[in-house]
PDB file of C-alpha atoms and ligand atoms in Angstrom:
ATOM      1  CA  UNK A   1     125.671-191.340-101.953  1.00  0.00           C
ATOM      2  CA  UNK A   2     122.227-189.729-104.698  1.00  0.00           C
ATOM      3  CA  UNK A   3     118.822-189.616-103.546  1.00  0.00           C
ATOM      4  CA  UNK A   4     116.598-189.620-106.223  1.00  0.00           C
ATOM      5  CA  UNK A   5     112.961-187.808-104.938  1.00  0.00           C
ATOM      6  CA  UNK A   6     110.777-185.050-105.024  1.00  0.00           C
ATOM      7  CA  UNK A   7     110.726-181.852-102.023  1.00  0.00           C
ATOM      8  CA  UNK A   8     106.685-183.142-101.582  1.00  0.00           C
ATOM      9  CA  UNK A   9     107.323-186.884-101.807  1.00  0.00           C
ATOM     10  CA  UNK A  10     106.835-187.244 -98.080  1.00  0.00           C
ATOM     11  CA  UNK A  11     108.713-191.004 -98.801  1.00  0.00           C
ATOM     12  CA  UNK A  12     111.428-188.670 -99.956  1.00  0.00           C
ATOM     13  CA  UNK A  13     110.925-186.826 -96.676  1.00  0.00           C
ATOM     14  CA  UNK A  14     111.741-189.954 -94.391  1.00  0.00           C
ATOM     15  CA  UNK A  15     114.398-190.549 -95.614  1.00  0.00           C
ATOM     16  CA  UNK A  16     115.973-186.863 -95.996  1.00  0.00           C
ATOM     17  CA  UNK A  17     114.804-187.116 -92.270  1.00  0.00           C
ATOM     18  CA  UNK A  18     117.077-190.198 -91.618  1.00  0.00           C
ATOM     19  CA  UNK A  19     119.694-189.732 -93.919  1.00  0.00           C
ATOM     20  CA  UNK A  20     120.026-185.380 -91.310  1.00  0.00           C
ATOM     21  CA  UNK A  21     119.267-187.205 -88.770  1.00  0.00           C
ATOM     22  CA  UNK A  22     122.540-189.378 -89.089  1.00  0.00           C
ATOM     23  CA  UNK A  23     124.045-186.936 -90.685  1.00  0.00           C
ATOM     24  CA  UNK A  24     124.757-188.546 -93.541  1.00  0.00           C
ATOM     25  CA  UNK A  25     126.221-186.671 -96.628  1.00  0.00           C
ATOM     26  CA  UNK A  26     123.664-187.755 -99.711  1.00  0.00           C
ATOM     27  CA  UNK A  27     123.207-185.348-102.884  1.00  0.00           C
ATOM     28  CA  UNK A  28     119.419-185.043-103.838  1.00  0.00           C
ATOM     29  CA  UNK A  29     118.246-184.802-107.066  1.00  0.00           C
ATOM     30  CA  UNK A  30     114.880-183.874-108.178  1.00  0.00           C
ATOM     31  CA  UNK A  31     113.371-185.969-109.984  1.00  0.00           C
ATOM     32  CA  UNK A  32     110.189-185.535-112.127  1.00  0.00           C
ATOM     33  CA  UNK A  33     107.710-188.931-111.292  1.00  0.00           C
ATOM     34  CA  UNK A  34     104.781-187.521-113.504  1.00  0.00           C
ATOM     35  CA  UNK A  35     105.648-188.861-117.182  1.00  0.00           C
ATOM     36  CA  UNK A  36     105.846-192.607-118.267  1.00  0.00           C
ATOM     37  CA  UNK A  37     109.093-192.017-119.196  1.00  0.00           C
ATOM     38  CA  UNK A  38     109.972-190.647-116.280  1.00  0.00           C
ATOM     39  CA  UNK A  39     114.036-190.504-115.736  1.00  0.00           C
ATOM     40  CA  UNK A  40     114.065-192.461-112.564  1.00  0.00           C
ATOM     41  CA  UNK A  41     112.485-195.561-114.558  1.00  0.00           C
ATOM     42  CA  UNK A  42     116.131-195.844-115.245  1.00  0.00           C
ATOM     43  CA  UNK A  43     116.677-196.664-111.115  1.00  0.00           C
ATOM     44  CA  UNK A  44     113.908-197.823-110.151  1.00  0.00           C
ATOM     45  CA  UNK A  45     111.680-200.080-112.459  1.00  0.00           C
ATOM     46  CA  UNK A  46     108.299-199.432-110.702  1.00  0.00           C
ATOM     47  CA  UNK A  47     109.282-195.792-110.759  1.00  0.00           C
ATOM     48  CA  UNK A  48     109.171-194.416-107.948  1.00  0.00           C
ATOM     49  CA  UNK A  49     110.797-191.690-105.597  1.00  0.00           C
ATOM     50  CA  UNK A  50     112.867-192.617-103.280  1.00  0.00           C
ATOM     51  CA  UNK A  51     115.303-194.204-104.829  1.00  0.00           C
ATOM     52  CA  UNK A  52     118.545-194.060-103.581  1.00  0.00           C
ATOM     53  CA  UNK A  53     122.301-194.983-105.763  1.00  0.00           C
ATOM     54  CA  UNK A  54     124.825-195.761-103.817  1.00  0.00           C
ATOM     55  CA  UNK A  55     128.423-195.060-104.462  1.00  0.00           C
ATOM     56  CA  UNK A  56     128.805-198.453-106.345  1.00  0.00           C
ATOM     57  CA  UNK A  57     125.647-197.822-108.627  1.00  0.00           C
ATOM     58  CA  UNK A  58     123.923-200.282-106.336  1.00  0.00           C
ATOM     59  CA  UNK A  59     120.320-198.867-106.567  1.00  0.00           C
ATOM     60  CA  UNK A  60     117.670-198.967-102.999  1.00  0.00           C
ATOM     61  CA  UNK A  61     114.430-198.785-103.044  1.00  0.00           C
ATOM     62  CA  UNK A  62     111.433-198.321-101.848  1.00  0.00           C
ATOM     63  CA  UNK A  63     111.958-195.683 -98.440  1.00  0.00           C
ATOM     64  CA  UNK A  64     111.373-198.842 -96.306  1.00  0.00           C
ATOM     65  CA  UNK A  65     114.588-200.566 -97.868  1.00  0.00           C
ATOM     66  CA  UNK A  66     116.530-197.212 -98.005  1.00  0.00           C
ATOM     67  CA  UNK A  67     116.130-196.116 -93.816  1.00  0.00           C
ATOM     68  CA  UNK A  68     117.171-199.821 -92.845  1.00  0.00           C
ATOM     69  CA  UNK A  69     120.278-199.673 -95.165  1.00  0.00           C
ATOM     70  CA  UNK A  70     120.967-196.387 -93.232  1.00  0.00           C
ATOM     71  CA  UNK A  71     120.603-197.765 -89.788  1.00  0.00           C
ATOM     72  CA  UNK A  72     122.951-200.324 -90.817  1.00  0.00           C
ATOM     73  CA  UNK A  73     125.727-197.639 -92.389  1.00  0.00           C
ATOM     74  CA  UNK A  74     125.190-195.195 -89.373  1.00  0.00           C
ATOM     75  CA  UNK A  75     123.751-197.452 -86.051  1.00  0.00           C
ATOM     76  CA  UNK A  76     124.859-194.945 -83.336  1.00  0.00           C
ATOM     77  CA  UNK A  77     122.253-192.928 -84.050  1.00  0.00           C
ATOM     78  CA  UNK A  78     119.356-195.568 -83.372  1.00  0.00           C
ATOM     79  CA  UNK A  79     115.474-195.111 -85.124  1.00  0.00           C
ATOM     80  CA  UNK A  80     114.930-198.399 -84.721  1.00  0.00           C
ATOM     81  CA  UNK A  81     114.917-200.232 -81.195  1.00  0.00           C
ATOM     82  CA  UNK A  82     117.341-203.389 -81.036  1.00  0.00           C
ATOM     83  CA  UNK A  83     115.077-205.053 -79.608  1.00  0.00           C
ATOM     84  CA  UNK A  84     113.200-207.516 -81.812  1.00  0.00           C
ATOM     85  CA  UNK A  85     109.343-206.372 -79.849  1.00  0.00           C
ATOM     86  CA  UNK A  86     110.169-202.785 -80.271  1.00  0.00           C
ATOM     87  CA  UNK A  87     111.815-203.335 -83.674  1.00  0.00           C
ATOM     88  CA  UNK A  88     108.149-204.873 -84.920  1.00  0.00           C
ATOM     89  CA  UNK A  89     106.561-201.880 -83.411  1.00  0.00           C
ATOM     90  CA  UNK A  90     108.389-199.231 -84.537  1.00  0.00           C
ATOM     91  CA  UNK A  91     108.095-200.900 -88.056  1.00  0.00           C
ATOM     92  CA  UNK A  92     103.841-200.929 -87.468  1.00  0.00           C
ATOM     93  CA  UNK A  93     103.926-197.535 -87.299  1.00  0.00           C
ATOM     94  CA  UNK A  94     106.027-196.998 -90.139  1.00  0.00           C
ATOM     95  CA  UNK A  95     103.415-199.239 -91.648  1.00  0.00           C
ATOM     96  CA  UNK A  96     100.065-197.630 -90.494  1.00  0.00           C
ATOM     97  CA  UNK A  97     101.728-194.018 -91.669  1.00  0.00           C
ATOM     98  CA  UNK A  98     102.581-195.162 -95.105  1.00  0.00           C
ATOM     99  CA  UNK A  99      99.541-196.972 -95.874  1.00  0.00           C
ATOM    100  CA  UNK A 100      98.071-194.239 -94.902  1.00  0.00           C
ATOM    101  CA  UNK A 101      99.923-192.080 -97.447  1.00  0.00           C
ATOM    102  CA  UNK A 102      99.446-194.403-100.279  1.00  0.00           C
ATOM    103  CA  UNK A 103      95.974-193.663 -99.933  1.00  0.00           C
ATOM    104  CA  UNK A 104      96.590-190.549 -99.598  1.00  0.00           C
ATOM    105  CA  UNK A 105      98.701-190.350-102.652  1.00  0.00           C
ATOM    106  CA  UNK A 106      96.413-192.659-104.649  1.00  0.00           C
ATOM    107  CA  UNK A 107      93.588-190.267-104.137  1.00  0.00           C
ATOM    108  CA  UNK A 108      95.737-186.825-105.090  1.00  0.00           C
ATOM    109  CA  UNK A 109      96.352-188.556-108.034  1.00  0.00           C
ATOM    110  CA  UNK A 110      92.366-189.607-108.582  1.00  0.00           C
ATOM    111  CA  UNK A 111      91.577-185.594-108.715  1.00  0.00           C
ATOM    112  CA  UNK A 112      94.062-185.361-110.243  1.00  0.00           C
ATOM    113  CA  UNK A 113      92.164-186.572-113.486  1.00  0.00           C
ATOM    114  CA  UNK A 114      89.369-185.684-115.488  1.00  0.00           C
ATOM    115  CA  UNK A 115      86.662-185.178-113.420  1.00  0.00           C
ATOM    116  CA  UNK A 116      84.577-187.299-115.200  1.00  0.00           C
ATOM    117  CA  UNK A 117      86.864-190.166-114.995  1.00  0.00           C
ATOM    118  CA  UNK A 118      87.057-190.223-111.532  1.00  0.00           C
ATOM    119  CA  UNK A 119      85.141-192.545-109.787  1.00  0.00           C
ATOM    120  CA  UNK A 120      83.580-190.871-106.743  1.00  0.00           C
ATOM    121  CA  UNK A 121      83.379-194.750-104.780  1.00  0.00           C
ATOM    122  CA  UNK A 122      86.919-195.570-105.177  1.00  0.00           C
ATOM    123  CA  UNK A 123      87.662-192.097-104.390  1.00  0.00           C
ATOM    124  CA  UNK A 124      85.509-192.335-100.831  1.00  0.00           C
ATOM    125  CA  UNK A 125      87.155-196.066-100.059  1.00  0.00           C
ATOM    126  CA  UNK A 126      91.087-194.235-100.526  1.00  0.00           C
ATOM    127  CA  UNK A 127      89.349-191.400 -98.084  1.00  0.00           C
ATOM    128  CA  UNK A 128      88.017-193.882 -95.490  1.00  0.00           C
ATOM    129  CA  UNK A 129      91.635-195.649 -95.526  1.00  0.00           C
ATOM    130  CA  UNK A 130      93.255-192.280 -94.749  1.00  0.00           C
ATOM    131  CA  UNK A 131      90.237-191.092 -91.763  1.00  0.00           C
ATOM    132  CA  UNK A 132      90.405-194.535 -89.852  1.00  0.00           C
ATOM    133  CA  UNK A 133      94.757-194.544 -90.516  1.00  0.00           C
ATOM    134  CA  UNK A 134      94.673-190.690 -88.870  1.00  0.00           C
ATOM    135  CA  UNK A 135      92.546-191.810 -85.479  1.00  0.00           C
ATOM    136  CA  UNK A 136      94.092-194.834 -85.088  1.00  0.00           C
ATOM    137  CA  UNK A 137      97.368-192.578 -84.663  1.00  0.00           C
ATOM    138  CA  UNK A 138      95.315-189.909 -82.594  1.00  0.00           C
ATOM    139  CA  UNK A 139      94.120-192.837 -80.539  1.00  0.00           C
ATOM    140  CA  UNK A 140      97.838-194.814 -80.204  1.00  0.00           C
ATOM    141  CA  UNK A 141      99.833-191.844 -79.115  1.00  0.00           C
ATOM    142  CA  UNK A 142      97.659-190.519 -76.873  1.00  0.00           C
ATOM    143  CA  UNK A 143      99.197-188.052 -74.509  1.00  0.00           C
ATOM    144  CA  UNK A 144     102.650-189.881 -74.746  1.00  0.00           C
ATOM    145  CA  UNK A 145     105.200-187.690 -76.035  1.00  0.00           C
ATOM    146  CA  UNK A 146     106.343-189.626 -78.653  1.00  0.00           C
ATOM    147  CA  UNK A 147     104.483-192.385 -81.286  1.00  0.00           C
ATOM    148  CA  UNK A 148     106.721-195.812 -79.507  1.00  0.00           C
ATOM    149  CA  UNK A 149     108.500-195.520 -76.206  1.00  0.00           C
ATOM    150  CA  UNK A 150     110.673-192.655 -74.524  1.00  0.00           C
ATOM    151  CA  UNK A 151     112.208-191.486 -77.475  1.00  0.00           C
ATOM    152  CA  UNK A 152     112.032-189.919 -81.073  1.00  0.00           C
ATOM    153  CA  UNK A 153     112.481-193.088 -83.596  1.00  0.00           C
ATOM    154  CA  UNK A 154     111.649-193.699 -87.093  1.00  0.00           C
ATOM    155  CA  UNK A 155     108.191-194.273 -85.595  1.00  0.00           C
ATOM    156  CA  UNK A 156     107.392-190.212 -85.793  1.00  0.00           C
ATOM    157  CA  UNK A 157     109.562-189.896 -88.103  1.00  0.00           C
ATOM    158  CA  UNK A 158     107.132-191.848 -90.046  1.00  0.00           C
ATOM    159  CA  UNK A 159     104.001-189.982 -88.499  1.00  0.00           C
ATOM    160  CA  UNK A 160     105.274-186.740 -89.340  1.00  0.00           C
ATOM    161  CA  UNK A 161     105.706-187.146 -92.719  1.00  0.00           C
ATOM    162  CA  UNK A 162     102.241-188.094 -93.239  1.00  0.00           C
ATOM    163  CA  UNK A 163     101.306-185.463 -91.031  1.00  0.00           C
ATOM    164  CA  UNK A 164     102.791-182.966 -93.268  1.00  0.00           C
ATOM    165  CA  UNK A 165     102.213-184.004 -96.103  1.00  0.00           C
ATOM    166  CA  UNK A 166      98.278-184.381 -95.416  1.00  0.00           C
ATOM    167  CA  UNK A 167      98.147-180.995 -94.617  1.00  0.00           C
ATOM    168  CA  UNK A 168     100.071-179.410 -97.655  1.00  0.00           C
ATOM    169  CA  UNK A 169      98.141-181.534-100.022  1.00  0.00           C
ATOM    170  CA  UNK A 170      94.772-181.985 -98.137  1.00  0.00           C
ATOM    171  CA  UNK A 171      93.421-184.958-100.031  1.00  0.00           C
ATOM    172  CA  UNK A 172      89.901-185.430 -99.798  1.00  0.00           C
ATOM    173  CA  UNK A 173      89.846-182.130 -98.637  1.00  0.00           C
ATOM    174  CA  UNK A 174      90.962-184.083 -94.384  1.00  0.00           C
ATOM    175  CA  UNK A 175      91.423-182.062 -91.979  1.00  0.00           C
ATOM    176  CA  UNK A 176      93.733-184.099 -88.961  1.00  0.00           C
ATOM    177  CA  UNK A 177      95.218-180.549 -86.991  1.00  0.00           C
ATOM    178  CA  UNK A 178      92.010-179.246 -85.302  1.00  0.00           C
ATOM    179  CA  UNK A 179      90.617-183.033 -85.284  1.00  0.00           C
ATOM    180  CA  UNK A 180      93.770-184.531 -83.664  1.00  0.00           C
ATOM    181  CA  UNK A 181      95.317-181.711 -81.198  1.00  0.00           C
ATOM    182  CA  UNK A 182      97.837-184.872 -79.755  1.00  0.00           C
ATOM    183  CA  UNK A 183      98.824-185.086 -83.735  1.00  0.00           C
ATOM    184  CA  UNK A 184      99.104-181.701 -83.480  1.00  0.00           C
ATOM    185  CA  UNK A 185     101.211-181.479 -80.600  1.00  0.00           C
ATOM    186  CA  UNK A 186     103.695-183.831 -81.844  1.00  0.00           C
ATOM    187  CA  UNK A 187     104.063-182.525 -85.951  1.00  0.00           C
ATOM    188  CA  UNK A 188     104.545-179.644 -84.406  1.00  0.00           C
ATOM    189  CA  UNK A 189     107.549-180.322 -82.211  1.00  0.00           C
ATOM    190  CA  UNK A 190     109.014-182.444 -84.501  1.00  0.00           C
ATOM    191  CA  UNK A 191     108.808-179.282 -87.009  1.00  0.00           C
ATOM    192  CA  UNK A 192     111.561-177.405 -84.569  1.00  0.00           C
ATOM    193  CA  UNK A 193     113.976-180.237 -85.626  1.00  0.00           C
ATOM    194  CA  UNK A 194     116.328-179.475 -88.129  1.00  0.00           C
ATOM    195  CA  UNK A 195     115.666-182.290 -90.645  1.00  0.00           C
ATOM    196  CA  UNK A 196     111.970-181.482 -90.225  1.00  0.00           C
ATOM    197  CA  UNK A 197     112.761-177.382 -90.672  1.00  0.00           C
ATOM    198  CA  UNK A 198     114.936-178.079 -94.003  1.00  0.00           C
ATOM    199  CA  UNK A 199     112.429-180.794 -95.748  1.00  0.00           C
ATOM    200  CA  UNK A 200     109.383-179.682 -95.335  1.00  0.00           C
ATOM    201  CA  UNK A 201     106.563-180.277 -98.416  1.00  0.00           C
ATOM    202  CA  UNK A 202     106.666-177.393-101.016  1.00  0.00           C
TER     203      UNK A 202
HETATM  204  N1  GSH B   1     106.594-197.425-101.094  1.00  0.00           N
HETATM  205  C1  GSH B   1     106.796-196.674-101.618  1.00  0.00           C
HETATM  206  C2  GSH B   1     106.495-195.337-101.877  1.00  0.00           C
HETATM  207  C3  GSH B   1     106.741-194.607-102.564  1.00  0.00           C
HETATM  208  C4  GSH B   1     105.992-193.238-103.627  1.00  0.00           C
HETATM  209  O1  GSH B   1     104.635-193.513-104.067  1.00  0.00           O
HETATM  210  N2  GSH B   1     106.285-192.212-103.988  1.00  0.00           N
HETATM  211  C5  GSH B   1     105.540-191.226-104.950  1.00  0.00           C
HETATM  212  C6  GSH B   1     105.701-189.878-104.778  1.00  0.00           C
HETATM  213  S1  GSH B   1     105.176-189.176-102.954  1.00  0.00           S
HETATM  214  C7  GSH B   1     105.712-191.742-106.658  1.00  0.00           C
HETATM  215  O2  GSH B   1     106.801-191.830-106.880  1.00  0.00           O
HETATM  216  N3  GSH B   1     105.066-191.944-107.216  1.00  0.00           N
HETATM  217  C8  GSH B   1     104.908-191.728-108.859  1.00  0.00           C
HETATM  218  C9  GSH B   1     103.809-193.089-109.780  1.00  0.00           C
HETATM  219  O3  GSH B   1     103.661-194.027-108.226  1.00  0.00           O
HETATM  220  O4  GSH B   1     103.674-193.188-110.528  1.00  0.00           O
HETATM  221  C10 GSH B   1     108.080-195.861-100.508  1.00  0.00           C
HETATM  222  O5  GSH B   1     108.125-195.668 -99.520  1.00  0.00           O
HETATM  223  O6  GSH B   1     109.074-195.347-100.868  1.00  0.00           O
END
């Protein structure tokens, strides 16, 4: 298997963490997604990473589909609960974390455009989404050790990748660590895991 991604991409990191937790060997190939004619277009028509190229040439995207596939490939290290309600709860956490990232990534792309072309109203709208999502994560985590139930799951991986990226890029100057100490405790604990330490954004 070959994973196309970038070292800063939080969605790619989610897949890399899942691969590492499941001890699945996979070649990591860095691709530049910035140009309109990016090499990734030949693998993913949407021109985004991550994209997972299987040994038979099949290409999987996006990160949620890839993680679902990894769960089928190595079910012995379970990241998504088997029971229906638990599964939906974990995937809801993932949707929240990925959705927060979608807003953060849009803020970053907008802020890379010439200043006169940027829309302050649109940036504010995305900032509102990201801030509400972070507030929801902090409230729903509360004083618990893990996002869902009593154990580490894809919910923690998705939230951790989101927090790590927001701390790395600081879209719209958002700073969550001081505001939400429970999220900081979760992220610091996650960062002690080899899968997180080896994939820190850069
Ligand atoms: N929903 C997608 C999001 C992937 C995504 O937006 N990746 C960014 C990098 S962090 C990208 O490839 N952006 C290039 C572009 O949008 O042109 C997933 O979960 O895989």
